[in-house]
mmCIF file of C-alpha atoms in Angstrom:
data_model
loop_
_atom_site.group_PDB
_atom_site.id
_atom_site.type_symbol
_atom_site.label_atom_id
_atom_site.label_comp_id
_atom_site.label_asym_id
_atom_site.label_seq_id
_atom_site.Cartn_x
_atom_site.Cartn_y
_atom_site.Cartn_z
ATOM 1 C CA GLU Z 7 54.950 -96.152 -2.242
ATOM 2 C CA VAL Z 8 55.303 -98.591 0.705
ATOM 3 C CA GLN Z 9 55.067 -102.099 -0.504
ATOM 4 C CA LEU Z 10 55.105 -105.823 0.568
ATOM 5 C CA GLU Z 11 54.382 -109.358 -2.121
ATOM 6 C CA GLU Z 12 54.393 -112.714 -0.868
ATOM 7 C CA SER Z 13 55.064 -115.592 -3.155
ATOM 8 C CA GLY Z 14 55.854 -119.069 -2.879
ATOM 9 C CA GLY Z 15 52.839 -120.480 -1.955
ATOM 10 C CA GLY Z 16 50.977 -123.699 -3.571
ATOM 11 C CA LEU Z 17 50.159 -126.942 -3.167
ATOM 12 C CA VAL Z 18 51.901 -129.487 -0.431
ATOM 13 C CA GLN Z 19 51.753 -132.579 0.534
ATOM 14 C CA PRO Z 20 51.774 -133.473 4.224
ATOM 15 C CA GLY Z 21 55.145 -133.758 5.389
ATOM 16 C CA GLY Z 22 56.699 -131.353 2.634
ATOM 17 C CA SER Z 23 58.286 -128.569 2.367
ATOM 18 C CA LEU Z 24 57.987 -124.829 0.791
ATOM 19 C CA ARG Z 25 59.608 -121.406 1.148
ATOM 20 C CA LEU Z 26 57.667 -118.202 1.170
ATOM 21 C CA SER Z 27 59.194 -114.695 0.219
ATOM 22 C CA CYS Z 28 58.443 -111.567 0.985
ATOM 23 C CA ALA Z 29 59.551 -108.481 -1.102
ATOM 24 C CA ALA Z 30 59.738 -105.373 0.381
ATOM 25 C CA SER Z 31 59.648 -102.008 -1.439
ATOM 26 C CA GLY Z 32 59.009 -98.223 -0.401
ATOM 27 C CA PHE Z 33 60.824 -97.966 2.967
ATOM 28 C CA ALA Z 34 63.753 -98.713 5.009
ATOM 29 C CA PHE Z 35 63.175 -102.772 5.588
ATOM 30 C CA SER Z 36 66.235 -102.941 7.569
ATOM 31 C CA ASN Z 37 64.883 -100.520 10.409
ATOM 32 C CA HIS Z 38 61.639 -102.569 10.943
ATOM 33 C CA TRP Z 39 60.639 -105.858 12.542
ATOM 34 C CA MET Z 40 58.698 -108.126 10.366
ATOM 35 C CA ASN Z 41 56.287 -110.552 10.929
ATOM 36 C CA TRP Z 42 54.598 -113.398 9.115
ATOM 37 C CA VAL Z 43 50.940 -113.778 10.141
ATOM 38 C CA ARG Z 44 48.552 -116.893 8.969
ATOM 39 C CA GLN Z 45 44.632 -117.337 7.922
ATOM 40 C CA ALA Z 46 42.871 -120.421 7.887
ATOM 41 C CA PRO Z 47 39.708 -120.226 5.030
ATOM 42 C CA GLY Z 48 37.136 -118.998 6.573
ATOM 43 C CA LYS Z 49 38.840 -118.421 9.837
ATOM 44 C CA GLY Z 50 40.744 -115.255 12.062
ATOM 45 C CA LEU Z 51 43.895 -114.363 12.061
ATOM 46 C CA GLU Z 52 47.272 -116.337 13.620
ATOM 47 C CA TRP Z 53 50.453 -114.484 14.294
ATOM 48 C CA VAL Z 54 53.110 -116.944 13.394
ATOM 49 C CA ALA Z 55 56.214 -115.341 13.523
ATOM 50 C CA ASN Z 56 59.079 -112.288 14.019
ATOM 51 C CA ILE Z 57 62.231 -111.223 13.517
ATOM 52 C CA LYS Z 58 64.407 -108.285 14.621
ATOM 53 C CA TYR Z 59 65.303 -105.665 12.182
ATOM 54 C CA ASP Z 60 68.917 -106.788 11.975
ATOM 55 C CA GLY Z 61 67.473 -110.784 12.344
ATOM 56 C CA SER Z 62 69.367 -111.278 14.981
ATOM 57 C CA GLU Z 63 66.095 -112.180 17.095
ATOM 58 C CA THR Z 64 63.426 -114.668 16.070
ATOM 59 C CA SER Z 65 59.921 -115.565 18.086
ATOM 60 C CA TYR Z 66 57.771 -118.304 17.218
ATOM 61 C CA LEU Z 67 54.032 -119.481 17.671
ATOM 62 C CA ASP Z 68 54.821 -122.735 19.558
ATOM 63 C CA SER Z 69 52.609 -125.152 16.782
ATOM 64 C CA VAL Z 70 55.486 -124.086 14.317
ATOM 65 C CA LYS Z 71 58.615 -123.773 16.643
ATOM 66 C CA GLY Z 72 61.059 -126.461 15.258
ATOM 67 C CA ARG Z 73 58.949 -126.550 11.915
ATOM 68 C CA PHE Z 74 59.173 -122.991 10.605
ATOM 69 C CA THR Z 75 62.540 -120.760 10.511
ATOM 70 C CA ILE Z 76 62.212 -116.957 9.567
ATOM 71 C CA SER Z 77 64.454 -115.230 8.103
ATOM 72 C CA ARG Z 78 65.971 -112.533 6.172
ATOM 73 C CA ASP Z 79 67.904 -110.333 3.948
ATOM 74 C CA ASN Z 80 68.308 -106.794 4.289
ATOM 75 C CA ALA Z 81 70.416 -106.553 1.350
ATOM 76 C CA LYS Z 82 67.705 -107.654 -0.972
ATOM 77 C CA ASN Z 83 64.875 -106.100 1.034
ATOM 78 C CA SER Z 84 63.487 -109.482 1.710
ATOM 79 C CA LEU Z 85 61.632 -111.743 3.991
ATOM 80 C CA TYR Z 86 61.307 -115.723 4.250
ATOM 81 C CA LEU Z 87 59.412 -118.226 5.860
ATOM 82 C CA GLN Z 88 61.112 -121.646 5.490
ATOM 83 C CA MET Z 89 57.942 -124.248 6.072
ATOM 84 C CA ASN Z 90 58.780 -127.770 7.113
ATOM 85 C CA SER Z 91 57.154 -130.973 8.131
ATOM 86 C CA LEU Z 92 53.491 -129.267 7.031
ATOM 87 C CA ARG Z 93 50.680 -130.529 7.994
ATOM 88 C CA ALA Z 94 47.130 -130.015 7.076
ATOM 89 C CA GLU Z 95 46.547 -127.545 9.754
ATOM 90 C CA ASP Z 96 49.271 -125.503 8.431
ATOM 91 C CA THR Z 97 47.066 -124.504 5.384
ATOM 92 C CA ALA Z 98 46.028 -120.633 5.200
ATOM 93 C CA VAL Z 99 46.970 -117.154 3.268
ATOM 94 C CA TYR Z 100 49.912 -116.679 4.995
ATOM 95 C CA TYR Z 101 50.654 -112.376 5.040
ATOM 96 C CA CYS Z 102 53.994 -110.648 5.648
ATOM 97 C CA ALA Z 103 53.159 -107.681 7.770
ATOM 98 C CA ARG Z 104 55.633 -104.236 8.723
ATOM 99 C CA ALA Z 105 55.689 -103.585 12.276
ATOM 100 C CA ALA Z 106 55.497 -100.179 12.589
ATOM 101 C CA LEU Z 107 58.504 -98.261 14.520
ATOM 102 C CA THR Z 108 56.022 -96.942 17.048
ATOM 103 C CA GLY Z 109 53.042 -99.231 18.664
ATOM 104 C CA ARG Z 110 53.921 -102.583 17.191
ATOM 105 C CA GLY Z 111 51.804 -102.731 15.057
ATOM 106 C CA GLY Z 112 51.580 -104.383 11.610
ATOM 107 C CA ASP Z 113 51.215 -101.111 9.708
ATOM 108 C CA CYS Z 114 52.053 -102.669 6.378
ATOM 109 C CA TRP Z 115 50.497 -105.877 5.084
ATOM 110 C CA GLY Z 116 51.233 -107.786 1.740
ATOM 111 C CA GLN Z 117 48.540 -109.212 -0.545
ATOM 112 C CA GLY Z 118 48.763 -113.007 0.902
ATOM 113 C CA THR Z 119 49.923 -115.913 -0.226
ATOM 114 C CA LEU Z 120 47.914 -119.178 -0.354
ATOM 115 C CA VAL Z 121 49.157 -122.381 1.521
ATOM 116 C CA THR Z 122 47.379 -125.924 0.963
ATOM 117 C CA VAL Z 123 48.588 -128.779 2.451
ATOM 118 C CA SER Z 124 46.982 -131.966 1.257
ATOM 119 C CA SER Z 125 47.427 -135.165 -0.610
ATOM 120 C CA ASP R 30 49.917 -117.580 26.433
ATOM 121 C CA ILE R 31 48.058 -114.168 26.360
ATOM 122 C CA GLN R 32 44.575 -115.427 25.745
ATOM 123 C CA MET R 33 42.376 -112.341 23.770
ATOM 124 C CA THR R 34 38.606 -112.781 23.393
ATOM 125 C CA GLN R 35 36.244 -110.491 21.843
ATOM 126 C CA SER R 36 32.541 -109.291 22.678
ATOM 127 C CA PRO R 37 30.229 -109.498 20.500
ATOM 128 C CA PHE R 38 30.956 -111.985 17.942
ATOM 129 C CA SER R 39 29.049 -110.495 15.746
ATOM 130 C CA VAL R 40 26.895 -107.302 15.394
ATOM 131 C CA SER R 41 23.862 -105.896 12.936
ATOM 132 C CA ALA R 42 24.292 -102.280 12.532
ATOM 133 C CA SER R 43 22.755 -99.207 10.600
ATOM 134 C CA VAL R 44 24.731 -96.593 9.081
ATOM 135 C CA GLY R 45 25.180 -94.096 11.507
ATOM 136 C CA ASP R 46 24.730 -96.214 14.397
ATOM 137 C CA ARG R 47 27.498 -96.277 16.688
ATOM 138 C CA VAL R 48 29.072 -99.257 17.186
ATOM 139 C CA THR R 49 31.468 -100.454 20.117
ATOM 140 C CA ILE R 50 33.979 -103.488 20.279
ATOM 141 C CA THR R 51 35.305 -104.866 23.786
ATOM 142 C CA CYS R 52 38.307 -106.900 23.890
ATOM 143 C CA ARG R 53 39.685 -108.522 26.883
ATOM 144 C CA ALA R 54 43.498 -109.948 27.376
ATOM 145 C CA SER R 55 43.371 -113.130 29.909
ATOM 146 C CA GLN R 56 46.633 -110.975 31.500
ATOM 147 C CA GLY R 57 47.599 -107.220 31.310
ATOM 148 C CA ILE R 58 49.358 -106.149 28.119
ATOM 149 C CA ASN R 59 50.786 -102.455 28.880
ATOM 150 C CA ASN R 60 48.205 -101.063 26.796
ATOM 151 C CA TRP R 61 50.081 -102.925 23.643
ATOM 152 C CA LEU R 62 46.818 -103.323 22.091
ATOM 153 C CA ASN R 63 46.511 -103.011 18.293
ATOM 154 C CA TRP R 64 43.016 -103.009 16.408
ATOM 155 C CA TYR R 65 42.825 -104.467 12.757
ATOM 156 C CA GLN R 66 40.051 -103.738 10.089
ATOM 157 C CA GLN R 67 39.567 -106.804 7.628
ATOM 158 C CA LYS R 68 37.321 -106.838 4.878
ATOM 159 C CA PRO R 69 36.461 -109.821 2.717
ATOM 160 C CA GLY R 70 39.761 -111.164 0.391
ATOM 161 C CA LYS R 71 41.875 -108.442 1.374
ATOM 162 C CA ALA R 72 44.879 -108.120 3.819
ATOM 163 C CA PRO R 73 43.860 -106.671 7.246
ATOM 164 C CA LYS R 74 43.942 -102.625 8.166
ATOM 165 C CA LEU R 75 45.873 -101.099 10.925
ATOM 166 C CA LEU R 76 43.168 -98.899 12.530
ATOM 167 C CA THR R 77 44.763 -97.832 16.456
ATOM 168 C CA TYR R 78 47.848 -98.812 17.781
ATOM 169 C CA ALA R 79 48.918 -98.800 21.541
ATOM 170 C CA ALA R 80 45.158 -99.100 22.902
ATOM 171 C CA SER R 81 43.714 -95.378 21.944
ATOM 172 C CA SER R 82 46.769 -93.988 19.040
ATOM 173 C CA LEU R 83 44.839 -93.688 15.847
ATOM 174 C CA GLN R 84 47.045 -94.716 12.843
ATOM 175 C CA SER R 85 48.086 -92.543 10.401
ATOM 176 C CA GLY R 86 44.946 -91.942 7.126
ATOM 177 C CA VAL R 87 42.455 -93.798 9.595
ATOM 178 C CA PRO R 88 39.468 -91.592 9.869
ATOM 179 C CA SER R 89 38.710 -89.705 13.421
ATOM 180 C CA ARG R 90 35.392 -91.881 13.330
ATOM 181 C CA PHE R 91 37.084 -95.131 15.240
ATOM 182 C CA SER R 92 38.739 -94.839 18.787
ATOM 183 C CA GLY R 93 40.249 -96.990 20.797
ATOM 184 C CA SER R 94 40.394 -96.782 24.458
ATOM 185 C CA GLY R 95 41.071 -99.115 27.717
ATOM 186 C CA SER R 96 43.884 -99.882 29.594
ATOM 187 C CA GLY R 97 44.797 -102.998 31.978
ATOM 188 C CA THR R 98 43.257 -105.957 30.314
ATOM 189 C CA ASP R 99 40.120 -104.296 29.008
ATOM 190 C CA PHE R 100 39.867 -102.584 25.457
ATOM 191 C CA THR R 101 37.182 -100.934 23.138
ATOM 192 C CA LEU R 102 36.919 -99.869 19.625
ATOM 193 C CA THR R 103 33.983 -97.135 18.767
ATOM 194 C CA ILE R 104 32.842 -96.446 15.713
ATOM 195 C CA SER R 105 30.939 -92.900 16.288
ATOM 196 C CA SER R 106 28.898 -92.980 13.103
ATOM 197 C CA LEU R 107 28.934 -96.385 11.030
ATOM 198 C CA GLN R 108 29.250 -95.509 7.617
ATOM 199 C CA PRO R 109 29.291 -97.804 4.002
ATOM 200 C CA GLU R 110 32.405 -98.886 4.288
ATOM 201 C CA ASP R 111 33.091 -99.970 7.707
ATOM 202 C CA PHE R 112 31.151 -103.260 7.138
ATOM 203 C CA ALA R 113 33.779 -105.861 7.948
ATOM 204 C CA THR R 114 35.757 -107.922 10.409
ATOM 205 C CA TYR R 115 37.411 -106.722 13.519
ATOM 206 C CA TYR R 116 39.937 -108.051 15.144
ATOM 207 C CA CYS R 117 42.493 -107.074 18.403
ATOM 208 C CA GLN R 118 45.756 -108.002 18.821
ATOM 209 C CA GLN R 119 48.115 -107.737 22.414
ATOM 210 C CA GLY R 120 51.700 -106.694 21.174
ATOM 211 C CA ASN R 121 52.613 -106.957 24.356
ATOM 212 C CA SER R 122 54.814 -110.541 24.421
ATOM 213 C CA SER R 123 55.066 -113.498 21.859
ATOM 214 C CA PRO R 124 53.506 -115.228 20.816
ATOM 215 C CA PHE R 125 51.101 -111.739 19.443
ATOM 216 C CA THR R 126 47.894 -112.873 19.827
ATOM 217 C CA PHE R 127 44.958 -112.114 18.153
ATOM 218 C CA GLY R 128 40.790 -112.032 19.279
ATOM 219 C CA PRO R 129 38.783 -114.098 17.472
ATOM 220 C CA GLY R 130 37.380 -111.417 15.764
ATOM 221 C CA THR R 131 33.795 -109.308 15.811
ATOM 222 C CA LYS R 132 31.866 -109.188 12.497
ATOM 223 C CA VAL R 133 30.275 -106.014 12.054
ATOM 224 C CA ASP R 134 27.247 -106.312 9.405
ATOM 225 C CA ILE R 135 24.173 -104.306 7.868
ATOM 226 C CA LYS R 136 20.563 -104.255 9.584
#
């Protein structure tokens, strides 16, 4: 069964850091681009970052550039999001999503992990 | 950045109704348009990709169409399990923006 499971969310103070992880199973992780997408409470979906299947290319939402870093370890079937200098507006459920091999849609999603930035 | 808009913001419909949701991109996106369904407290689910291709396992009452900057998601006969929020997303260029969503609720 294809599965993605996020972890690492929690409560952090403004200016703090968190590292999110996404464990993949049931598919050839190293073949797929991967994404992080977030959803603030009661709001819509917002794409955050993606990374190429071999880790050689990354792309970010402007508001997180220089603060967030997406990475992956294909040997461990894992995706990461290092989040630094966190702000209240980063509060959201963070989902990892697999990019389909055709069509560029997110065809498999984790259950999400909640990040709350508050003092 | 490419901006995505959706209409309507919400729609009230009955079981069996035909429902159409539109999505407009601020510039051409080469038909790299995805539609998702999201239910409260759940992760999004991919319905269609590349404007008109149905994702495996998705019922055929869902269909996507359009080209250029204007796209449509149609539910041909609304079922009880289809009451949800629907989002479009462009996959043409970073940042891969989503539309604001359309909530489909029970009339």
